[in-house]
Short mmCIF file of C-alpha atoms and ligand atoms in Angstrom, two decimals:
data_model
loop_
_atom_site.label_atom_id
_atom_site.label_comp_id
_atom_site.label_asym_id
_atom_site.label_seq_id
_atom_site.Cartn_x
_atom_site.Cartn_y
_atom_site.Cartn_z
CA MET G 154 -0.03 0.07 0.52
CA GLU G 155 2.28 2.36 1.66
CA MET G 156 5.08 2.17 -1.42
CA LEU G 157 2.42 2.25 -4.12
CA PHE G 158 1.43 5.43 -2.91
CA LEU G 159 4.82 6.58 -2.68
CA SER G 160 5.14 5.89 -6.64
CA LEU G 161 2.28 8.28 -6.58
CA LEU G 162 4.66 11.37 -5.32
CA SER G 163 7.12 10.28 -7.86
CA LEU G 164 3.78 10.95 -10.55
CA VAL G 165 5.02 14.56 -10.41
CA THR G 166 7.91 13.89 -11.87
CA ILE G 167 6.18 11.78 -14.27
CA VAL G 168 3.45 13.11 -15.45
CA LYS G 169 5.10 16.44 -16.94
CA PRO G 170 8.26 13.57 -19.05
CA VAL G 171 11.17 15.15 -17.92
CA PRO G 172 14.22 15.28 -20.47
CA LEU G 173 16.72 11.98 -19.30
CA ARG G 174 19.76 11.45 -20.65
CA PRO G 175 19.87 8.37 -21.20
CA GLN G 176 21.31 6.30 -17.87
CA ALA G 177 23.38 3.25 -19.85
CA SER G 178 25.04 2.20 -16.58
CA PRO G 179 24.49 3.07 -12.68
CA THR G 180 27.85 4.52 -13.31
CA GLN G 181 27.24 6.69 -15.64
CA GLN G 182 24.38 7.78 -13.98
CA SER G 183 27.08 8.87 -11.63
CA HIS G 184 28.88 12.58 -10.17
CA MET G 185 31.34 12.07 -12.58
CA ASP G 186 29.45 13.37 -15.13
CA PHE G 187 29.44 16.10 -14.22
CA SER G 188 30.85 20.03 -14.39
CA GLU G 189 31.44 22.47 -12.56
CA ALA G 190 28.85 24.52 -13.79
CA ASP G 191 26.48 22.11 -13.29
CA TRP G 192 27.97 21.29 -9.30
CA GLU G 193 27.02 25.13 -8.79
CA PHE G 194 23.90 24.99 -10.44
CA ALA G 195 22.37 22.26 -7.91
CA GLN G 196 24.40 23.84 -5.61
CA GLU G 197 22.08 27.62 -5.84
CA TYR G 198 19.31 25.03 -6.47
CA LEU G 199 19.60 23.51 -2.70
CA HIS G 200 20.67 26.59 -1.49
CA ASN G 201 17.82 28.70 -2.36
CA PHE G 202 14.80 26.26 -1.82
CA TYR G 203 16.65 23.72 0.50
CA GLY G 204 18.22 26.09 2.61
CA HIS G 205 21.49 24.62 1.64
CA LYS G 206 24.52 26.60 2.65
CA SER G 207 26.53 26.22 0.49
CA LYS G 208 30.56 25.72 0.55
CA PRO G 209 32.37 28.53 -1.98
CA VAL G 210 32.41 27.99 -4.35
CA ARG G 211 35.37 28.07 -6.03
CA THR G 212 35.99 24.08 -4.31
CA LYS G 213 38.02 22.52 -6.55
CA ARG G 214 35.05 19.22 -8.40
CA THR G 215 37.27 16.64 -9.68
CA ALA G 216 39.75 17.00 -7.28
CA VAL G 217 36.93 15.73 -4.00
CA SER G 218 35.68 14.09 -6.42
CA ASP G 219 38.35 11.30 -5.52
CA ALA G 220 36.69 10.90 -2.24
CA GLY G 221 33.42 12.05 -3.15
CA PRO G 222 32.53 15.13 -4.45
CA ASP G 223 31.68 18.11 -2.38
CA ARG G 224 29.73 15.32 0.12
CA THR G 225 29.35 16.80 2.66
CA THR G 226 26.91 15.45 4.96
CA ALA G 227 24.15 19.25 4.75
CA LEU G 228 24.71 18.80 1.26
CA CYS G 229 23.80 14.72 0.79
CA ASP G 230 21.15 16.08 3.20
CA LYS G 231 19.83 19.03 1.04
CA ILE G 232 20.22 16.05 -2.16
CA ARG G 233 17.77 13.51 0.10
CA ASP G 234 15.18 15.76 1.36
CA MET G 235 15.18 17.41 -2.61
CA GLN G 236 15.16 13.31 -3.57
CA ARG G 237 12.12 12.41 -1.67
CA PHE G 238 10.15 15.79 -1.70
CA PHE G 239 9.77 14.92 -5.52
CA GLY G 240 9.36 11.01 -4.70
CA LEU G 241 13.60 10.15 -6.35
CA PRO G 242 15.22 6.94 -4.52
CA PRO G 243 16.33 8.98 -1.42
CA SER G 244 19.94 8.12 -2.30
CA GLY G 245 21.57 11.18 -1.15
CA GLU G 246 23.73 10.76 -5.05
CA LEU G 247 23.39 13.93 -7.02
CA THR G 248 22.00 11.77 -10.32
CA GLN G 249 21.25 12.14 -13.63
CA GLU G 250 17.64 12.19 -12.41
CA THR G 251 18.13 14.28 -9.76
CA MET G 252 19.83 16.97 -11.55
CA ALA G 253 17.04 16.61 -14.26
CA THR G 254 14.46 17.59 -12.32
CA MET G 255 16.33 20.11 -11.07
CA ARG G 256 17.09 22.10 -14.06
CA ARG G 257 13.38 21.54 -15.14
CA PRO G 258 11.49 24.61 -15.55
CA ARG G 259 9.20 25.57 -12.05
CA CYS G 260 7.08 28.15 -10.76
CA SER G 261 8.86 27.87 -7.61
CA LEU G 262 8.31 25.76 -4.28
CA SER G 263 6.89 28.84 -2.66
CA ASP G 264 4.08 26.22 -2.20
CA ALA G 265 5.08 23.56 -0.74
CA GLU G 266 8.32 22.40 1.34
CA PRO G 267 10.18 19.55 2.64
CA PHE G 268 9.44 18.59 5.98
CA GLY G 269 11.08 16.01 7.97
CA GLU G 270 10.03 12.71 6.48
CA THR G 271 7.13 14.64 4.92
CA ILE G 272 5.86 17.39 2.78
CA ARG G 273 3.84 20.44 3.82
CA TRP G 274 2.30 23.02 2.09
CA LYS G 275 3.89 25.88 3.22
CA LYS G 276 1.12 28.24 4.04
CA ARG G 277 -1.53 28.03 5.49
CA ASN G 278 -4.73 29.43 3.69
CA LEU G 279 -4.99 26.33 0.93
CA SER G 280 -7.44 27.15 -2.12
CA TYR G 281 -9.47 24.00 -3.43
CA ARG G 282 -11.96 23.15 -7.49
CA VAL G 283 -13.86 20.55 -7.71
CA VAL G 284 -14.07 20.25 -11.67
CA GLY G 285 -15.05 16.90 -13.74
CA TYR G 286 -18.13 14.52 -11.65
CA ASP G 287 -20.48 14.19 -15.02
CA ASN G 288 -23.32 14.47 -13.08
CA ILE G 289 -23.13 11.61 -10.70
CA ILE G 290 -23.69 13.59 -7.41
CA SER G 291 -25.41 16.95 -7.78
CA ALA G 292 -22.71 19.57 -7.06
CA PRO G 293 -24.12 21.42 -4.15
CA LYS G 294 -24.60 17.84 -2.31
CA LEU G 295 -20.29 17.25 -3.27
CA HIS G 296 -19.44 21.02 -2.73
CA ARG G 297 -21.04 20.38 1.11
CA ILE G 298 -19.20 16.26 1.07
CA PHE G 299 -16.08 18.25 0.40
CA ARG G 300 -16.46 21.57 2.62
CA GLU G 301 -16.89 18.97 5.68
CA ALA G 302 -14.50 16.84 5.14
CA TRP G 303 -11.52 19.91 4.75
CA ARG G 304 -13.24 21.22 7.83
CA LEU G 305 -12.37 17.66 9.93
CA TRP G 306 -9.29 18.71 9.25
CA SER G 307 -9.14 22.85 9.75
CA ASN G 308 -10.97 21.66 13.06
CA VAL G 309 -7.57 20.71 14.45
CA ALA G 310 -4.75 22.32 12.48
CA ALA G 311 -3.99 25.70 11.91
CA ILE G 312 -4.99 24.58 7.94
CA LYS G 313 -7.89 27.01 6.83
CA PHE G 314 -9.68 25.59 2.82
CA ARG G 315 -11.45 27.99 0.66
CA ARG G 316 -13.00 26.87 -3.01
CA ARG G 317 -13.19 28.46 -5.63
CA ASN G 318 -15.17 28.04 -9.32
CA ARG G 319 -13.03 28.66 -11.71
CA LYS G 320 -9.02 30.15 -10.88
CA GLU G 321 -6.30 28.26 -10.44
CA ALA G 322 -6.42 25.91 -7.19
CA ASP G 323 -3.22 25.01 -5.11
CA ILE G 324 -6.09 21.79 -5.04
CA VAL G 325 -7.86 20.07 -7.77
CA ILE G 326 -10.92 17.28 -7.17
CA SER G 327 -11.55 15.45 -9.84
CA PHE G 328 -13.95 11.97 -10.66
CA TYR G 329 -11.80 9.86 -13.14
CA ASN G 330 -12.78 6.29 -15.43
CA GLY G 331 -9.76 4.30 -16.02
CA ASP G 332 -6.36 5.45 -16.95
CA HIS G 333 -6.57 9.21 -16.67
CA SER G 334 -2.87 9.30 -17.96
CA ASP G 335 -1.54 10.24 -14.12
CA GLY G 336 0.61 6.67 -14.62
CA SER G 337 -1.83 5.20 -12.16
CA PRO G 338 -5.01 4.05 -13.86
CA PHE G 339 -8.06 3.33 -11.89
CA ASP G 340 -9.61 -0.54 -12.01
CA GLY G 341 -13.49 0.17 -12.18
CA LYS G 342 -15.24 -0.87 -9.41
CA GLY G 343 -14.41 -1.83 -5.99
CA GLY G 344 -10.05 -1.87 -5.46
CA ILE G 345 -8.70 1.21 -5.34
CA LEU G 346 -11.04 3.98 -4.67
CA ALA G 347 -9.46 7.40 -5.19
CA HIS G 348 -5.47 8.29 -3.73
CA ALA G 349 -3.48 11.92 -4.31
CA PHE G 350 -0.73 13.10 -4.49
CA LEU G 351 1.44 15.65 -1.55
CA PRO G 352 1.67 18.53 -1.45
CA GLY G 353 3.21 20.53 -4.42
CA TYR G 354 2.21 22.84 -6.97
CA GLY G 355 1.15 21.31 -10.79
CA ILE G 356 -0.41 18.17 -9.76
CA GLY G 357 0.47 17.81 -6.01
CA GLY G 358 -2.27 18.30 -2.96
CA ASP G 359 -4.86 16.78 -6.34
CA VAL G 360 -7.22 14.06 -5.34
CA HIS G 361 -8.82 12.13 -7.90
CA PHE G 362 -11.78 10.19 -7.28
CA ASP G 363 -12.71 6.27 -9.40
CA ALA G 364 -16.04 7.90 -11.47
CA GLU G 365 -16.71 3.46 -11.64
CA GLU G 366 -17.76 3.61 -7.75
CA ASP G 367 -20.65 3.25 -6.15
CA TRP G 368 -20.53 5.61 -4.28
CA SER G 369 -23.00 6.49 -1.56
CA PHE G 370 -24.18 9.33 0.96
CA ASN G 371 -24.98 6.19 3.39
CA ALA G 372 -23.93 2.37 4.17
CA THR G 373 -24.89 1.30 0.94
CA GLY G 374 -21.31 0.91 -2.14
CA PHE G 375 -18.68 3.38 -1.02
CA ASN G 376 -19.07 6.50 1.47
CA LEU G 377 -17.35 10.01 -0.57
CA PHE G 378 -17.73 10.79 2.28
CA ALA G 379 -15.47 8.71 4.33
CA VAL G 380 -13.08 8.43 1.57
CA THR G 381 -12.61 11.83 1.33
CA VAL G 382 -11.33 13.06 4.80
CA HIS G 383 -9.28 10.01 3.35
CA GLU G 384 -8.00 11.58 0.39
CA PHE G 385 -7.52 14.84 2.11
CA GLY G 386 -5.81 14.08 4.79
CA HIS G 387 -2.37 12.82 1.92
CA ALA G 388 -3.14 15.65 -0.03
CA LEU G 389 -1.70 18.03 3.46
CA GLY G 390 1.30 15.31 3.68
CA LEU G 391 0.06 12.57 5.64
CA HIS G 392 1.18 9.17 5.06
CA HIS G 393 -0.95 6.13 5.51
CA SER G 394 -1.08 4.70 9.31
CA SER G 395 -0.77 1.71 11.28
CA ASP G 396 -3.17 2.51 13.86
CA PRO G 397 -7.07 0.74 12.66
CA GLY G 398 -8.08 3.98 14.40
CA ALA G 399 -7.68 6.03 12.28
CA VAL G 400 -8.85 8.08 8.54
CA MET G 401 -5.16 7.70 7.45
CA TYR G 402 -5.49 4.24 7.62
CA PRO G 403 -5.45 2.34 4.37
CA ALA G 404 -8.08 0.07 4.24
CA TYR G 405 -11.33 1.31 4.20
CA ASN G 406 -14.02 0.93 7.45
CA PHE G 407 -16.71 2.83 6.93
CA ALA G 408 -19.51 1.90 9.47
CA PRO G 409 -22.95 3.70 9.41
CA ASP G 410 -23.02 3.96 12.89
CA TYR G 411 -20.32 5.44 13.37
CA ASN G 412 -19.84 8.79 13.43
CA LEU G 413 -16.44 9.90 11.39
CA GLN G 414 -13.96 11.38 13.22
CA LEU G 415 -9.83 11.71 12.82
CA SER G 416 -8.33 9.50 15.58
CA PHE G 417 -5.55 10.81 18.29
CA ARG G 418 -3.65 9.64 14.90
CA ASP G 419 -4.53 11.55 12.47
CA VAL G 420 -5.14 14.88 14.96
CA LYS G 421 -1.14 13.96 15.75
CA ASP G 422 0.21 13.76 13.06
CA VAL G 423 -1.63 17.25 11.34
CA GLN G 424 -0.73 19.10 13.42
CA HIS G 425 2.51 18.20 13.96
CA LEU G 426 2.81 19.42 10.29
CA TYR G 427 -0.09 22.84 10.44
CA GLY G 428 0.17 22.90 14.49
CA VAL G 429 -2.60 23.08 16.10
CA SER G 430 -5.70 25.73 15.17
CA PRO G 431 -6.28 28.49 17.49
CA ASN G 432 -9.76 27.03 18.90
CA PHE G 433 -9.43 23.47 19.36
CA ALA G 434 -8.45 23.00 22.57
CA SER G 435 -12.71 24.40 23.12
CA GLN G 436 -13.46 22.70 20.91
CA PHE G 437 -12.23 19.92 21.77
CA SER G 438 -11.58 20.04 25.48
CA LYS G 439 -14.71 17.92 26.27
CA ASN G 440 -15.15 15.06 23.49
CA PRO G 441 -11.30 14.61 22.92
CA PRO G 442 -9.97 12.89 19.58
CA PRO G 443 -11.00 8.98 20.59
CA ARG G 444 -7.34 7.41 20.92
CA THR G 445 -7.07 3.57 20.18
CA PRO G 446 -7.65 1.08 22.95
CA ASP G 447 -3.33 0.25 23.77
CA LYS G 448 -3.02 -3.56 24.69
CA CYS G 449 -0.41 -2.27 27.08
CA ASP G 450 -2.37 0.06 29.19
CA PRO G 451 -2.06 -0.58 32.71
CA ASP G 452 -6.01 0.51 33.17
CA LEU G 453 -7.03 -1.65 30.08
CA SER G 454 -11.02 -2.99 30.06
CA PHE G 455 -12.47 -5.71 28.26
CA ASP G 456 -15.59 -5.31 26.42
CA ALA G 457 -15.93 -9.47 25.74
CA VAL G 458 -13.39 -12.23 25.68
CA SER G 459 -14.47 -15.35 23.07
CA GLU G 460 -12.62 -17.76 21.37
CA LEU G 461 -13.42 -17.99 17.60
CA GLN G 462 -11.45 -21.53 16.10
CA GLN G 463 -8.52 -21.60 18.10
CA GLU G 464 -8.07 -17.65 18.88
CA LEU G 465 -9.46 -16.04 21.80
CA LEU G 466 -10.91 -13.15 20.70
CA PHE G 467 -10.21 -9.76 23.11
CA PHE G 468 -13.34 -6.41 22.31
CA LYS G 469 -12.74 -3.10 23.12
CA GLY G 470 -14.84 -0.62 21.38
CA ARG G 471 -15.13 -1.16 17.69
CA PHE G 472 -11.29 -2.98 18.19
CA MET G 473 -11.03 -6.21 19.02
CA TRP G 474 -7.64 -8.28 19.24
CA ARG G 475 -7.08 -11.57 18.09
CA LYS G 476 -4.68 -14.24 20.36
CA HIS G 477 -3.63 -16.38 17.24
CA PRO G 478 -1.87 -19.64 18.92
CA ASN G 479 0.65 -20.23 15.91
CA PHE G 480 1.24 -14.92 16.21
CA ILE G 481 3.41 -14.59 18.22
CA GLU G 482 2.25 -11.22 18.01
CA THR G 483 -1.15 -10.50 18.95
CA GLY G 484 -2.00 -7.32 16.85
CA ILE G 485 -5.39 -4.95 16.84
CA THR G 486 -7.98 -5.19 13.99
CA LEU G 487 -11.14 -3.91 13.92
CA ILE G 488 -14.30 -5.59 14.70
CA ARG G 489 -15.55 -4.59 11.19
CA SER G 490 -12.59 -5.40 9.55
CA LEU G 491 -13.73 -9.62 10.40
CA TRP G 492 -17.55 -9.26 10.12
CA PRO G 493 -19.91 -7.30 7.44
CA ASN G 494 -22.05 -3.36 8.63
CA GLY G 495 -24.86 -5.38 11.35
CA VAL G 496 -23.05 -6.55 13.95
CA PRO G 497 -22.86 -4.43 16.90
CA LEU G 498 -20.08 -2.61 18.36
CA HIS G 499 -19.95 -1.46 22.34
CA LEU G 500 -20.28 -5.48 23.16
CA ASP G 501 -21.87 -6.27 26.37
CA ALA G 502 -20.83 -10.10 25.47
CA VAL G 503 -19.55 -13.15 23.15
CA TYR G 504 -19.63 -15.82 22.46
CA GLN G 505 -18.75 -19.46 20.17
CA ASN G 506 -21.69 -22.01 20.27
CA VAL G 507 -18.65 -24.99 18.29
CA GLU G 508 -21.11 -27.66 17.85
CA ARG G 509 -24.01 -25.05 16.33
CA ASN G 510 -20.70 -23.20 14.46
CA VAL G 511 -22.98 -19.65 15.04
CA VAL G 512 -21.04 -16.91 17.61
CA LEU G 513 -23.37 -15.25 19.90
CA PHE G 514 -23.11 -10.93 19.77
CA PHE G 515 -24.55 -9.23 22.37
CA LYS G 516 -25.49 -5.16 22.80
CA GLY G 517 -27.92 -4.34 25.41
CA GLN G 518 -31.38 -6.08 25.50
CA GLN G 519 -31.01 -7.45 21.88
CA TYR G 520 -28.16 -10.26 20.24
CA TRP G 521 -27.35 -11.06 16.69
CA MET G 522 -26.11 -14.62 15.31
CA LEU G 523 -23.44 -15.06 13.29
CA ARG G 524 -22.97 -17.71 11.58
CA GLN G 525 -19.46 -18.31 9.04
CA LEU G 526 -19.68 -14.20 9.30
CA GLU G 527 -22.97 -13.89 8.16
CA VAL G 528 -26.30 -12.58 10.30
CA GLN G 529 -28.56 -15.00 10.60
CA GLU G 530 -32.15 -14.49 9.62
CA GLY G 531 -34.57 -12.65 12.40
CA PHE G 532 -31.80 -11.07 14.13
CA PRO G 533 -30.93 -9.09 15.93
CA ARG G 534 -33.64 -10.74 18.67
CA ASN G 535 -34.52 -9.30 22.53
CA ILE G 536 -32.61 -11.34 25.18
CA SER G 537 -36.03 -12.17 26.95
CA ASN G 538 -36.22 -14.48 23.85
CA LEU G 539 -34.08 -17.10 25.66
CA GLY G 540 -35.82 -16.14 29.11
CA PHE G 541 -34.85 -13.41 30.24
CA PRO G 542 -36.82 -12.09 32.44
CA SER G 543 -37.41 -8.08 31.62
CA ARG G 544 -36.09 -6.74 34.26
CA ILE G 545 -32.72 -8.02 33.06
CA THR G 546 -32.32 -5.41 30.04
CA SER G 547 -28.68 -6.63 29.09
CA VAL G 548 -25.68 -9.11 29.70
CA ASP G 549 -22.61 -8.91 31.19
CA ALA G 550 -20.43 -11.32 29.95
CA ALA G 551 -21.24 -14.83 28.50
CA LEU G 552 -19.83 -18.47 29.33
CA HIS G 553 -20.07 -21.77 26.86
CA PHE G 554 -19.09 -24.74 28.35
CA ARG G 555 -18.74 -27.20 24.70
CA ASN G 556 -19.16 -30.41 27.37
CA ASP G 557 -21.73 -29.79 29.04
CA HIS G 558 -23.53 -28.20 26.76
CA THR G 559 -24.96 -25.34 28.68
CA THR G 560 -24.16 -21.18 28.40
CA VAL G 561 -23.43 -19.01 32.20
CA PHE G 562 -24.79 -15.63 31.46
CA PHE G 563 -24.12 -12.83 34.62
CA THR G 564 -25.86 -9.98 34.44
CA GLY G 565 -24.99 -7.88 37.16
CA HIS G 566 -25.21 -9.61 40.73
CA GLU G 567 -26.36 -12.81 39.26
CA CYS G 568 -25.37 -15.52 36.87
CA TRP G 569 -27.73 -18.06 34.83
CA ARG G 570 -27.24 -20.76 33.29
CA TYR G 571 -28.84 -21.46 29.80
CA ASP G 572 -29.80 -25.13 27.92
CA GLU G 573 -28.15 -25.19 25.04
CA GLN G 574 -29.97 -28.24 23.77
CA GLN G 575 -33.35 -27.34 25.31
CA ASN G 576 -32.82 -24.12 24.50
CA ARG G 577 -33.98 -22.44 27.73
CA MET G 578 -32.53 -21.16 30.91
CA GLU G 579 -32.27 -23.23 33.44
CA GLY G 580 -34.44 -22.49 36.30
CA SER G 581 -34.08 -19.48 38.17
CA PRO G 582 -30.36 -17.22 38.46
CA ALA G 583 -27.84 -17.86 41.76
CA LEU G 584 -26.01 -15.40 43.19
CA ILE G 585 -22.16 -14.15 41.65
CA GLU G 586 -20.44 -14.56 45.02
CA GLN G 587 -22.27 -17.71 45.86
CA GLN G 588 -21.83 -19.73 42.70
CA TRP G 589 -18.27 -18.12 41.74
CA PRO G 590 -16.31 -17.52 44.99
CA GLY G 591 -13.72 -14.58 45.03
CA ILE G 592 -15.02 -13.05 41.98
CA PRO G 593 -16.71 -9.85 42.23
CA SER G 594 -18.64 -8.22 40.93
CA PRO G 595 -20.52 -7.14 38.32
CA ILE G 596 -17.86 -8.55 36.43
CA ASP G 597 -16.94 -7.45 32.14
CA ALA G 598 -16.42 -10.74 30.12
CA ALA G 599 -16.15 -14.01 30.88
CA VAL G 600 -14.30 -17.57 28.64
CA LEU G 601 -13.13 -20.45 29.39
CA TYR G 602 -9.72 -21.13 27.57
CA GLU G 603 -6.19 -23.50 29.18
CA GLY G 604 -8.93 -25.06 30.86
CA PHE G 605 -9.24 -23.23 33.29
CA VAL G 606 -12.26 -19.35 33.51
CA HIS G 607 -11.12 -16.04 33.37
CA LEU G 608 -13.51 -13.89 34.38
CA PHE G 609 -12.54 -10.08 33.92
CA LYS G 610 -14.15 -6.97 35.46
CA GLY G 611 -11.65 -3.76 35.21
CA SER G 612 -8.83 -3.87 34.34
CA VAL G 613 -8.39 -7.17 36.74
CA ARG G 614 -8.36 -10.75 35.30
CA TYR G 615 -9.11 -13.80 37.87
CA GLN G 616 -8.39 -16.86 37.16
CA PHE G 617 -11.13 -19.31 37.76
CA ASP G 618 -10.11 -23.54 38.51
CA LEU G 619 -13.34 -24.77 38.67
CA SER G 620 -13.28 -28.36 40.12
CA ALA G 621 -11.64 -26.70 42.89
CA ARG G 622 -14.13 -23.99 42.44
CA GLN G 623 -11.43 -20.84 43.84
CA VAL G 624 -9.81 -18.10 41.94
CA VAL G 625 -6.16 -19.42 41.64
CA SER G 626 -4.84 -16.48 40.42
CA THR G 627 -5.17 -12.80 39.73
CA GLY G 628 -3.14 -10.59 37.57
CA PRO G 629 -3.01 -7.58 35.05
CA ALA G 630 -6.90 -8.27 32.04
CA ASN G 631 -4.35 -7.78 29.32
CA ASP G 632 -1.62 -10.06 30.49
CA LEU G 633 -2.94 -12.84 27.64
CA LEU G 634 -2.21 -10.26 24.89
CA GLU G 635 0.78 -10.83 26.35
CA CYS G 636 2.13 -6.48 26.01
CA LYS G 637 5.71 -6.26 23.93
CA ARG G 638 6.68 -2.62 23.71
CA HIS G 639 7.94 -1.76 20.20
CA PRO G 640 10.12 1.61 20.29
CA GLY G 641 7.69 4.37 18.55
CA SER G 642 4.27 2.45 19.66
CA GLU G 643 4.12 4.69 22.60
CA ILE G 644 0.43 5.53 22.26
CA SER G 645 -0.57 6.18 26.00
CA SER G 646 2.10 8.61 27.08
CA GLU G 647 1.82 11.32 24.40
CA ARG G 648 -0.46 14.32 24.67
CA ILE G 649 -1.75 17.01 22.12
CA THR G 650 -0.18 19.42 22.15
CA GLU G 651 -2.46 23.17 22.98
N1 01S E 277 -6.00 6.63 -1.72
O1 01S E 277 -5.64 7.16 -0.99
C1 01S E 277 -5.43 5.52 -1.35
O2 01S E 277 -5.60 4.33 0.33
C2 01S E 277 -6.09 3.85 -2.58
C3 01S E 277 -4.79 2.83 -2.42
C4 01S E 277 -3.19 3.50 -3.07
C5 01S E 277 -2.45 2.51 -3.03
C6 01S E 277 -3.88 4.02 -4.51
C7 01S E 277 -7.17 3.31 -2.24
O3 01S E 277 -8.11 3.69 -2.93
N2 01S E 277 -6.90 2.29 -1.09
C8 01S E 277 -8.68 2.46 -0.64
C9 01S E 277 -9.32 3.19 0.61
O4 01S E 277 -10.24 2.42 0.75
C10 01S E 277 -8.47 0.79 0.58
N3 01S E 277 -9.64 4.77 0.65
C11 01S E 277 -9.66 4.78 0.95
C12 01S E 277 -10.01 4.34 2.72
O5 01S E 277 -10.74 5.27 3.19
N4 01S E 277 -8.64 4.22 3.30
CA1 CA E 278 -11.39 1.32 -8.11
ZN1 ZN E 279 -5.33 9.43 -11.13
ZN1 ZN E 280 -4.36 6.58 1.40
#
């Protein structure tokens, strides 16, 4: 994904073909070829556009070239910055291609500037224009979607957007079919939905949508607003994010019941480029951008925990962690990346009935039955259908025992036994403190795993021995996720600067 996207960046140079000298061999491409005038030009260029502090120009190039030409790290760094900007391999070497790119006629770099590893717009007031949308979508509707999408970004970062009807704009937004001569043809329905170019002049910052998609404003097809917010992120200089909660995550993950907002990660990244919007603090103090849960957070609690095939699933909000016996790392994903729209998020309880090959999801008074990732007909149903009296309005946890064909439901301070063969609740509920000595109530989640019942409450996991009927150990709720810190993954310690 990322590779492909980076290759789009190189289109900045491909679109208007650059007269390149034939590149016969790598050595021919090397610095040896350049005249003193070439070197002066390059230094001048890097000085003008990348703030390179040139050495006194009269250095003898031939002499230096033995040990490598004027190879101060500063110069190499500037060449590398420039190469990154144009999507050239960032070798730090003055290749023919690099030289040709420098020699290309250009307005100036005033509209974009390299910023660390990425590129950002230099100005903070950007214009955009919408062209060529073939009346697929009415203009007012389209303009509203784009305005709202820009607003998400300008609400958090110190940057403003204005639509232009006629004059040239920094960002041109258009819909295209198939090949549209920027080297990245669209592929019909599905697959690539849209792409965008990182900030820059010309095609830089432009956003293209695949006109053949079934664009929508709700849950059918692909939601244009959701994809737009993502593409605008690229147009501002953001790359794909590995955080599945981020808008810049490379997979389409719009959920109609989820109010689309920038995640903490997106906000951090765009503020890093453009600074914080002046009214960010007042607007977001009550409702800060959502953070993707961190499995290493010592306070982590779960909505539900369940077995599924060979995996152990930990649910939290829109996310889940899948612990597979063969995978070293337990990764976080979106619930929606496995189950379709229609399954609830922010669950109360989940269990798998292996015998019937179904998974049951509980949320509030409703429950959903899924077989092979499909919601079964007639669902969701009310939990009263399982035999709960009307005073029970939700379940906290569900624990399935395959051998006994029973499921234990936890509700508040009570627990219930459900007979999966007879499809009915067995008698009246018992108190958790009597049936499960040592377990506080209410609980969050429960699962049978490796011969023990694991019950979760807040940030604590209780390991319960069924035959001894006692808690054999307690520990952090997240310890089965085996938190291993990777450098740079300390999401929880970051703060949004205000
Ligand atoms: N564009 O920004 C994309 O990420 C492309 C793939 C690139 C390799 C060109 C794309 O259309 N990705 C799909 C997508 O849904 C999966 N992108 C928008 C989104 O909302 N994630
Ligand atoms: Ca497509
Ligand atoms: Zn395109
Ligand atoms: Zn993308």
